[in-house]
PDB file of C-alpha atoms in Angstrom:
ATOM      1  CA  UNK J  15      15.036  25.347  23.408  1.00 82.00           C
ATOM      2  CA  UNK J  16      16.603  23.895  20.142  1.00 86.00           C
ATOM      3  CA  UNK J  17      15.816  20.160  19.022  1.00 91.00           C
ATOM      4  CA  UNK J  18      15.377  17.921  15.769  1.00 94.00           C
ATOM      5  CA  UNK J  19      11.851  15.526  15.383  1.00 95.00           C
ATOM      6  CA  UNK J  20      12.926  13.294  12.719  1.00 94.00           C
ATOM      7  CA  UNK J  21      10.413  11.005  10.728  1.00 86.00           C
ATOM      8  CA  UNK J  22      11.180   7.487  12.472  1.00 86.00           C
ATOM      9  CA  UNK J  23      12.435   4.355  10.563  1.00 85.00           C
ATOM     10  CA  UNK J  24      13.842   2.178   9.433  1.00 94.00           C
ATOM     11  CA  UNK J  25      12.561   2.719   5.706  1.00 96.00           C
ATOM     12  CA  UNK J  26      12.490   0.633   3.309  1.00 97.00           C
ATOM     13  CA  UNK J  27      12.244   1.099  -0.387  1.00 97.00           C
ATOM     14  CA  UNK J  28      12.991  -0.500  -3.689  1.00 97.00           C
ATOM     15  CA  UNK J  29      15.151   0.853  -6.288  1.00 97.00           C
ATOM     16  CA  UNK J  30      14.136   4.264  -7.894  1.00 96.00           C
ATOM     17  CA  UNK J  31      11.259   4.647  -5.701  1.00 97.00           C
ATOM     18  CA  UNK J  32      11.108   8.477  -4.445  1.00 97.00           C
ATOM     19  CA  UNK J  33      12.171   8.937  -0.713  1.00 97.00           C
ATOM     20  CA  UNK J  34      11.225  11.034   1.606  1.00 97.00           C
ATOM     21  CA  UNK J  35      12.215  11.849   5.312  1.00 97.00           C
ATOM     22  CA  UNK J  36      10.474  14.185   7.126  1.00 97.00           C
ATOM     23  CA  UNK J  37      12.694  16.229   9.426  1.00 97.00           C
ATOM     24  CA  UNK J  38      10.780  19.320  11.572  1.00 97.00           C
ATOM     25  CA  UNK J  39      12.753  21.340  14.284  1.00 95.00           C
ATOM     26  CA  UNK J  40      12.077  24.196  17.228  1.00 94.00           C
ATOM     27  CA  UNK J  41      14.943  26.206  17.602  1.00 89.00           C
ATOM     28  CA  UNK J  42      15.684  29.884  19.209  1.00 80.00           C
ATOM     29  CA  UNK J  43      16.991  32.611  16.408  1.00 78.00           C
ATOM     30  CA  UNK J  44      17.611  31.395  12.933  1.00 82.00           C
ATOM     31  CA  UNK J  45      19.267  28.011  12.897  1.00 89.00           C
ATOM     32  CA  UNK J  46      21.258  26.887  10.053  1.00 91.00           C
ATOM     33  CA  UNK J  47      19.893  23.277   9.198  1.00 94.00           C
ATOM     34  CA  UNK J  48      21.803  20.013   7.575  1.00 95.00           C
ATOM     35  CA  UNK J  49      21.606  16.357   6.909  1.00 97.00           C
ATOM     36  CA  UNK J  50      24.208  14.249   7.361  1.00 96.00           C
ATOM     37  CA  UNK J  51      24.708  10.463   6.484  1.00 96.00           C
ATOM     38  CA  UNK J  52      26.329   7.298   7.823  1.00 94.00           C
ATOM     39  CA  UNK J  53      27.132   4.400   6.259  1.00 93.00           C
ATOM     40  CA  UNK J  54      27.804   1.177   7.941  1.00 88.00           C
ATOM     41  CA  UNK J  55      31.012   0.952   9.860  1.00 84.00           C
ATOM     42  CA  UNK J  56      31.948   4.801   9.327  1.00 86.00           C
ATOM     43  CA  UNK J  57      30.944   8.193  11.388  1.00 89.00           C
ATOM     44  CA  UNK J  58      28.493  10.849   9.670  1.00 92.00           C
ATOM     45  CA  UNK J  59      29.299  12.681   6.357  1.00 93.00           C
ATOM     46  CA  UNK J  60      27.711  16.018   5.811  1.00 93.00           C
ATOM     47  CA  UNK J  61      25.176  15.648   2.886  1.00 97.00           C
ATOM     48  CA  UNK J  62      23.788  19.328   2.392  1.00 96.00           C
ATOM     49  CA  UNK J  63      22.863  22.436   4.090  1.00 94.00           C
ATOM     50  CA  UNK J  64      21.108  25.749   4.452  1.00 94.00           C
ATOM     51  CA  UNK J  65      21.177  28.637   6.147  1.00 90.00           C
ATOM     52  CA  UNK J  66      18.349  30.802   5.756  1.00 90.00           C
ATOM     53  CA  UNK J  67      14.933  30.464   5.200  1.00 92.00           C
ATOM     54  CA  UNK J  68      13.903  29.118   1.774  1.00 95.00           C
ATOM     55  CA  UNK J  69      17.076  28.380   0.843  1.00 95.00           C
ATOM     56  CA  UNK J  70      17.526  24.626  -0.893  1.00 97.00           C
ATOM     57  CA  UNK J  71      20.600  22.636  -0.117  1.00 96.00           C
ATOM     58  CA  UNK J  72      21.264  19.571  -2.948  1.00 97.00           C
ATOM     59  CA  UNK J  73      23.737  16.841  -3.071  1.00 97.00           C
ATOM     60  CA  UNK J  74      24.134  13.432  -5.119  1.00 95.00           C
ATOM     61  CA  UNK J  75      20.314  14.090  -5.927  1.00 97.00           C
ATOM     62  CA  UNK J  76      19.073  14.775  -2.593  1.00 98.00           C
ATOM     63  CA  UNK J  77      17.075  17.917  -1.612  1.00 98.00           C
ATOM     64  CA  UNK J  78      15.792  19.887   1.177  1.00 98.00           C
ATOM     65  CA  UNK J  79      14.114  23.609   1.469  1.00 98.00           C
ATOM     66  CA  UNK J  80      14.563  25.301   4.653  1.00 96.00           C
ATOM     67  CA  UNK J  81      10.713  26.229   5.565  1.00 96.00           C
ATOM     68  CA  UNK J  82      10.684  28.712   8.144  1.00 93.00           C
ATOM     69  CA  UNK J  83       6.829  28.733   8.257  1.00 94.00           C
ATOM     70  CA  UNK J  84       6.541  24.559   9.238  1.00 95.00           C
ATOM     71  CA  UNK J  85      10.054  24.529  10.607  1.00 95.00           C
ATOM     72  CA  UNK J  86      10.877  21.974   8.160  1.00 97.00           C
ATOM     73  CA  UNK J  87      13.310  20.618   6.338  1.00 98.00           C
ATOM     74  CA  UNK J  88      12.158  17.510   4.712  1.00 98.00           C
ATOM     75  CA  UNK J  89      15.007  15.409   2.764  1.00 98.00           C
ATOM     76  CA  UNK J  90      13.904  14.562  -0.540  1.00 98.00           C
ATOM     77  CA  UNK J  91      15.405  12.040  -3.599  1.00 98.00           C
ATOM     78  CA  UNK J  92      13.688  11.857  -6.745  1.00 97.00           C
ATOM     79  CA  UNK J  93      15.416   7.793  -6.852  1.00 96.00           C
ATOM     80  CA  UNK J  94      16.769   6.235  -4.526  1.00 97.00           C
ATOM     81  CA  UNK J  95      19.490   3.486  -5.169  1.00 97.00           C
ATOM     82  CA  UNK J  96      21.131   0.814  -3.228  1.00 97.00           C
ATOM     83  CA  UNK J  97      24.096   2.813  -2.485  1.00 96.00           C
ATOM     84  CA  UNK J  98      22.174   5.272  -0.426  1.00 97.00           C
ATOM     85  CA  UNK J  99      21.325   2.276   2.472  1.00 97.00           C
ATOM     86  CA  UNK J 100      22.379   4.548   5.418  1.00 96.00           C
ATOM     87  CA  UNK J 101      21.390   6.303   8.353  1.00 95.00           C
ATOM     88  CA  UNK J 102      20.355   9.857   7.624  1.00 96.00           C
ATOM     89  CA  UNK J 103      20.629  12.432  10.443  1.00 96.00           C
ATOM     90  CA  UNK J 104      18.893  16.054  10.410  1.00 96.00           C
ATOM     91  CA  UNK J 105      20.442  18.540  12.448  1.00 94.00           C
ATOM     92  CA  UNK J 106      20.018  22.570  13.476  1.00 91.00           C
ATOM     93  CA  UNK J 107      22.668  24.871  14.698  1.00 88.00           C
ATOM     94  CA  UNK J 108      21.434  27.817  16.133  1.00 77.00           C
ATOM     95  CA  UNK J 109      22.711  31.059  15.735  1.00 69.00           C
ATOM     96  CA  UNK J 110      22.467  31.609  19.462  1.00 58.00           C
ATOM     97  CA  UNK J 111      25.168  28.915  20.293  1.00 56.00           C
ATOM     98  CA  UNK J 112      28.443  28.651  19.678  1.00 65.00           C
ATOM     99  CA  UNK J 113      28.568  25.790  17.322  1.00 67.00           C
ATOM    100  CA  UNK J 114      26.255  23.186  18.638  1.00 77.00           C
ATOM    101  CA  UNK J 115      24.619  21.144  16.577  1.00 86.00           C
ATOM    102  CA  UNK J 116      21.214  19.351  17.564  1.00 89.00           C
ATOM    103  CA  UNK J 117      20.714  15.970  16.219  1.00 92.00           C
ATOM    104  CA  UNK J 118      17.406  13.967  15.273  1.00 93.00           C
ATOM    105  CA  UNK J 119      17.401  10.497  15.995  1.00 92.00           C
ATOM    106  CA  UNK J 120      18.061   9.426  13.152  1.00 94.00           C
ATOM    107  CA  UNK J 121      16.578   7.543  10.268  1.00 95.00           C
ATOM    108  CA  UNK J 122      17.494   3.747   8.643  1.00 95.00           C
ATOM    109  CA  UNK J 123      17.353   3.615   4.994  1.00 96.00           C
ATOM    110  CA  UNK J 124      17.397   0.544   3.169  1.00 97.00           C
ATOM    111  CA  UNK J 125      16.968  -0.110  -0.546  1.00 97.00           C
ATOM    112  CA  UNK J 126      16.439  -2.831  -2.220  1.00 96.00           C
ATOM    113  CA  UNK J 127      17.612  -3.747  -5.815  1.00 94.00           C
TER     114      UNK J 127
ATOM    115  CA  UNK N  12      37.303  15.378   2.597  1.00 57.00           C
ATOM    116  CA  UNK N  13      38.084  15.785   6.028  1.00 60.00           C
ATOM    117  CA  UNK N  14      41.634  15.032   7.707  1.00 89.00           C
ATOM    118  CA  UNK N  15      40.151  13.924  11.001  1.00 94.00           C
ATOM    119  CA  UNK N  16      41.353  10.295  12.224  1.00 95.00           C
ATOM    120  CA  UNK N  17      40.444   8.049  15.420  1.00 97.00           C
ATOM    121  CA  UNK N  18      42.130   5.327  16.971  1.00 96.00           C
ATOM    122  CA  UNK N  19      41.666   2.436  17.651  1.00 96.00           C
ATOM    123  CA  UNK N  20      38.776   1.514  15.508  1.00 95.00           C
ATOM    124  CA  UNK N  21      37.550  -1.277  17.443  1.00 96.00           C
ATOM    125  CA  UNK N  22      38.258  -2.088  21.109  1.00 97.00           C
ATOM    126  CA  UNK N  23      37.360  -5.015  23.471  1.00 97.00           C
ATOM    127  CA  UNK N  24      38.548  -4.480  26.924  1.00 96.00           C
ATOM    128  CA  UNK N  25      37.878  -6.198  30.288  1.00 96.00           C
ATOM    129  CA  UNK N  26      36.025  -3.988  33.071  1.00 97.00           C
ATOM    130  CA  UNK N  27      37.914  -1.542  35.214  1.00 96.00           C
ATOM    131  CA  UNK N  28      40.534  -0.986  32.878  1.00 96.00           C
ATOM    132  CA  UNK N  29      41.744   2.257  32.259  1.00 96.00           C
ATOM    133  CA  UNK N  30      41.418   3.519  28.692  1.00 96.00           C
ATOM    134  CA  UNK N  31      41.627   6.615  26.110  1.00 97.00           C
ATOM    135  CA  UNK N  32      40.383   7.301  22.438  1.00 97.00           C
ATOM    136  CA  UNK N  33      42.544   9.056  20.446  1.00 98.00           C
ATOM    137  CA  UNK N  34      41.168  11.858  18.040  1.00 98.00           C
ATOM    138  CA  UNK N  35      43.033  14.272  15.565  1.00 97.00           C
ATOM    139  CA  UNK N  36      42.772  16.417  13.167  1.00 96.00           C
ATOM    140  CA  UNK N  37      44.735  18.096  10.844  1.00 94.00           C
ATOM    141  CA  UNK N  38      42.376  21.022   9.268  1.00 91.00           C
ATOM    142  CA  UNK N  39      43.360  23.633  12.359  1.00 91.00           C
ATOM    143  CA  UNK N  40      39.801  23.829  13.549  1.00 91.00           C
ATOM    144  CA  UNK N  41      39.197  25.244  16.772  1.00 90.00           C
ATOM    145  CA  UNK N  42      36.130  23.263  18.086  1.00 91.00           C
ATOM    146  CA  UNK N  43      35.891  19.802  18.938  1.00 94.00           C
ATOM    147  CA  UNK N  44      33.566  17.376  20.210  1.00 94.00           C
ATOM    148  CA  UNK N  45      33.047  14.267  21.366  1.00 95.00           C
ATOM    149  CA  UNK N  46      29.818  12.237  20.705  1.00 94.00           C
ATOM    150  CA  UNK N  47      28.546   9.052  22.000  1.00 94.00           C
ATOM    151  CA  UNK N  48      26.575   6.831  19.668  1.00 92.00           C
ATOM    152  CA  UNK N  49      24.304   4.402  21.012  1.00 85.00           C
ATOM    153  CA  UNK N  50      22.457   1.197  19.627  1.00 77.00           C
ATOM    154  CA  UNK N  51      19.649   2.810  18.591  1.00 74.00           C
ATOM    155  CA  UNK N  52      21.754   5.026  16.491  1.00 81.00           C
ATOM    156  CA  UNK N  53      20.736   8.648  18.633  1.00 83.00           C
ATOM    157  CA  UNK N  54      24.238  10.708  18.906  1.00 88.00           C
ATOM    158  CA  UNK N  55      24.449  12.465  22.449  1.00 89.00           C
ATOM    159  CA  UNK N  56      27.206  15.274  22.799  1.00 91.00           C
ATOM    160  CA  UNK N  57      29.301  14.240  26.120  1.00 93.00           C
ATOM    161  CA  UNK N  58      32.269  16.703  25.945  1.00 95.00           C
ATOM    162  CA  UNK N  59      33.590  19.728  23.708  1.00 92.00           C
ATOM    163  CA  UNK N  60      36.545  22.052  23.341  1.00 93.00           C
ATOM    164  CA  UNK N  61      36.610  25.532  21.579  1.00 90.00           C
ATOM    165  CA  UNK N  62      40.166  25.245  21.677  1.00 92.00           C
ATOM    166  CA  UNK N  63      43.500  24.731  23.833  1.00 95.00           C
ATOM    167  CA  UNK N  64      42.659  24.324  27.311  1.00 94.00           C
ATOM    168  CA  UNK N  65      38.942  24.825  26.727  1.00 92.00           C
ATOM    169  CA  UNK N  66      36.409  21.784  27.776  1.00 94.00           C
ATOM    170  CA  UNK N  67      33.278  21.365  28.125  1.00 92.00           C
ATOM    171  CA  UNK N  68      30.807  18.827  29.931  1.00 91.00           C
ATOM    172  CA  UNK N  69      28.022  17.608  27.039  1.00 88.00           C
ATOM    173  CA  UNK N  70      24.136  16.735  27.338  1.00 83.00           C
ATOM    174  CA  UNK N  71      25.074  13.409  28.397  1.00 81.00           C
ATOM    175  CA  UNK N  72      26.375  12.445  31.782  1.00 77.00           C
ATOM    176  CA  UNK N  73      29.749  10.673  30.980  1.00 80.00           C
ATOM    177  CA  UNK N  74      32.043   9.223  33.475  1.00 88.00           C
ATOM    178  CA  UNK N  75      34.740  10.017  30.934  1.00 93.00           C
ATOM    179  CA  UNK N  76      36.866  13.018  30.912  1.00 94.00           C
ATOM    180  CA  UNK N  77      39.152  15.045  27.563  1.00 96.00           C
ATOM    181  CA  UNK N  78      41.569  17.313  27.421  1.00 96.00           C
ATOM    182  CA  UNK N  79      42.956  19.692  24.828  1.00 97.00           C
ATOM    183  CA  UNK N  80      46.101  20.981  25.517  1.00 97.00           C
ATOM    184  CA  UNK N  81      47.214  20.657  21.464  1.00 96.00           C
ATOM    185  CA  UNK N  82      44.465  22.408  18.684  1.00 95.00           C
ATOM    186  CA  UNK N  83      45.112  19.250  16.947  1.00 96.00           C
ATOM    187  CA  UNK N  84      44.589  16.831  19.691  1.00 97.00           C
ATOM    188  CA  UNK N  85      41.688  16.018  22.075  1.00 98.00           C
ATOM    189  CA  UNK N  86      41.388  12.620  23.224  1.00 98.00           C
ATOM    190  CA  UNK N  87      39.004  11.141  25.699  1.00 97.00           C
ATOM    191  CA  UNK N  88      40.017   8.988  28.634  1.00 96.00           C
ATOM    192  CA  UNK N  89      37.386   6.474  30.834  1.00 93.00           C
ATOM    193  CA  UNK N  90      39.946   5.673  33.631  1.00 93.00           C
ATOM    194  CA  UNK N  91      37.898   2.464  34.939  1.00 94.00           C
ATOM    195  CA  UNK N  92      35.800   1.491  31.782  1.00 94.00           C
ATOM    196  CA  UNK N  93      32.196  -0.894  32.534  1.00 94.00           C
ATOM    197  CA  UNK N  94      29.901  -2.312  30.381  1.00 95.00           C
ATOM    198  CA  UNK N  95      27.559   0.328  30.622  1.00 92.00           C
ATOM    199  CA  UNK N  96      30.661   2.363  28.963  1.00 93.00           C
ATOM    200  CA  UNK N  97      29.967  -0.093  25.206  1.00 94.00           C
ATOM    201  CA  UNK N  98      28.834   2.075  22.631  1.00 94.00           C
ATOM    202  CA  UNK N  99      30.205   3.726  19.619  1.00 94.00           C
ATOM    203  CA  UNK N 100      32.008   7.069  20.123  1.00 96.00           C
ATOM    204  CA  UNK N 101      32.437   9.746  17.605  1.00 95.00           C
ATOM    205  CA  UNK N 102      34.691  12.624  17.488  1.00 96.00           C
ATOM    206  CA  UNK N 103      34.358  16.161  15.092  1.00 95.00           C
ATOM    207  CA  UNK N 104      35.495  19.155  14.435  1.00 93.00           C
ATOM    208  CA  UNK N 105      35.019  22.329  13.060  1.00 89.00           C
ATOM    209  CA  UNK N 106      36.125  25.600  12.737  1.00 81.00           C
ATOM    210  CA  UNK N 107      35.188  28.670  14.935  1.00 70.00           C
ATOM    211  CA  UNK N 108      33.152  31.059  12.595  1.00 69.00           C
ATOM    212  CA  UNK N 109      31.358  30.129   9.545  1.00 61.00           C
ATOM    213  CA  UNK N 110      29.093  27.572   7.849  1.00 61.00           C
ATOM    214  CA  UNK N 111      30.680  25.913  10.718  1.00 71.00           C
ATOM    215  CA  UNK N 112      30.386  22.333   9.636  1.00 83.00           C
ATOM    216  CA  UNK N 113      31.267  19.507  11.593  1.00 88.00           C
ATOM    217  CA  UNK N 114      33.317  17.207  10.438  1.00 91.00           C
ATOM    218  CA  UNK N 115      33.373  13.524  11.963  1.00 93.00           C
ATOM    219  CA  UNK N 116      35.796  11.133  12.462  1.00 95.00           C
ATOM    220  CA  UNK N 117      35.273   7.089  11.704  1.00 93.00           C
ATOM    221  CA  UNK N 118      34.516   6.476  15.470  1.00 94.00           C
ATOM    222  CA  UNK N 119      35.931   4.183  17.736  1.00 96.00           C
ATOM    223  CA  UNK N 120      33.286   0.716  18.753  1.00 94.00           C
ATOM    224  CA  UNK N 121      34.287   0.296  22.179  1.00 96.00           C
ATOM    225  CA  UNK N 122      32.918  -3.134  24.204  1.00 96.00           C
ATOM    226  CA  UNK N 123      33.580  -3.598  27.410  1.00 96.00           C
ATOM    227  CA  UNK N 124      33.031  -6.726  28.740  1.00 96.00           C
TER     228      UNK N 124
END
């Protein structure tokens, strides 16, 4: 079956540390993967995506490689800043569906100034 | 940015009232979907729509029910709401083929009291 293991939270970090979420998945075919973000008060925003193997999705400095050989797809930010306090959600869609998507249980970030 | 809108916002309603959330959107997708969110932040899918007349039952029991009898339209209706029914519930889209993105509304915080 198809379903997200997300690295557990909430994290905490202070300003311009490097951040790291660990996000692995089990899926049937060749899932397309993403992240998407909350912020307080507001539903989930697509951050990036990929959708094949090896393929690195970016956005507002984040990062993630789709590894086909862990079945990862670890989000990664070189510094984090106060502004990115959210929830951060990974997700698969798998090619055998028709549009599902498969959330992780999410992931509290908070950063501190 | 997505064009996809929920109403009301907030809601506080007494138990055994009758209710429904609205959800549109204005990007002509074909797929819809309704998501509850619960404290601990996990998203579960309860219902979805490929399109007009199309619905489908989710991963998580609901007591609500949808309909989608306009593309742009599929609102959700709990005809005798409880407090087991307080949560936060989230509505998307997207469209039939490609990177098929979902796009989320701003979600409707529902207590029941």
């Amino acid at each position: 079956g198809n379903s997200v293991t997300q690295m557990e939270g909430p994290v905490t970090l202070s300003e311009e540390a490097f951040l790291t979420i660990n996000c692995t998945y089990t899926a049937t075919g060749y899932p397309s993967l993403f992240w998407y973000v909350q912020y307080p008060g507001e539903g989930l925003q697509l951050l990036l995506k990929a959708t094949k193997a090896d393929d690195k999705g970016s956005n507002k400095g984040f990062e993630a490689t789709y590894r086909k050989e862990t079945t990862s797809f670890h989000l990664e930010k070189g510094s984090v800043q106060v502004s990115d306090s959210a929830v951060y959600f990974c997700a698969l869609k798998s090619g055998s569906t028709l549009g599902r998507l498969y959330f992780g249980r999410g992931t509290q970030l908070t950063v501190w100034p | 940015e997505a064009d996809i809108y929920q109403t009301p916002r907030y809601l506080v309603i007494g138990t055994g009232k009758k209710i429904t959330l609205e959800c549109s959107q204005t990007m002509g997708h074909d797929k819809m979907y309704w998501y509850q969110q619960d404290p601990g932040m996990e998203l579960h899918l309860i219902h979805y729509s490929y399109g007009v007349n199309s619905t489908e039952k989710g991963d998580l029991s609901s007591e609500s029910t949808v309909s989608r009898i306009r593309t742009e339209h599929f609102p959700l209706t709990l005809e005798s709401a409880r407090p087991s029914h307080t949560s936060q519930y989230l509505c998307a889209s997207s469209e039939f083929r490609g990177q098929e993105t979902q796009y989320f509304g701003p979600g409707t915080r529902l207590l029941v009291l």
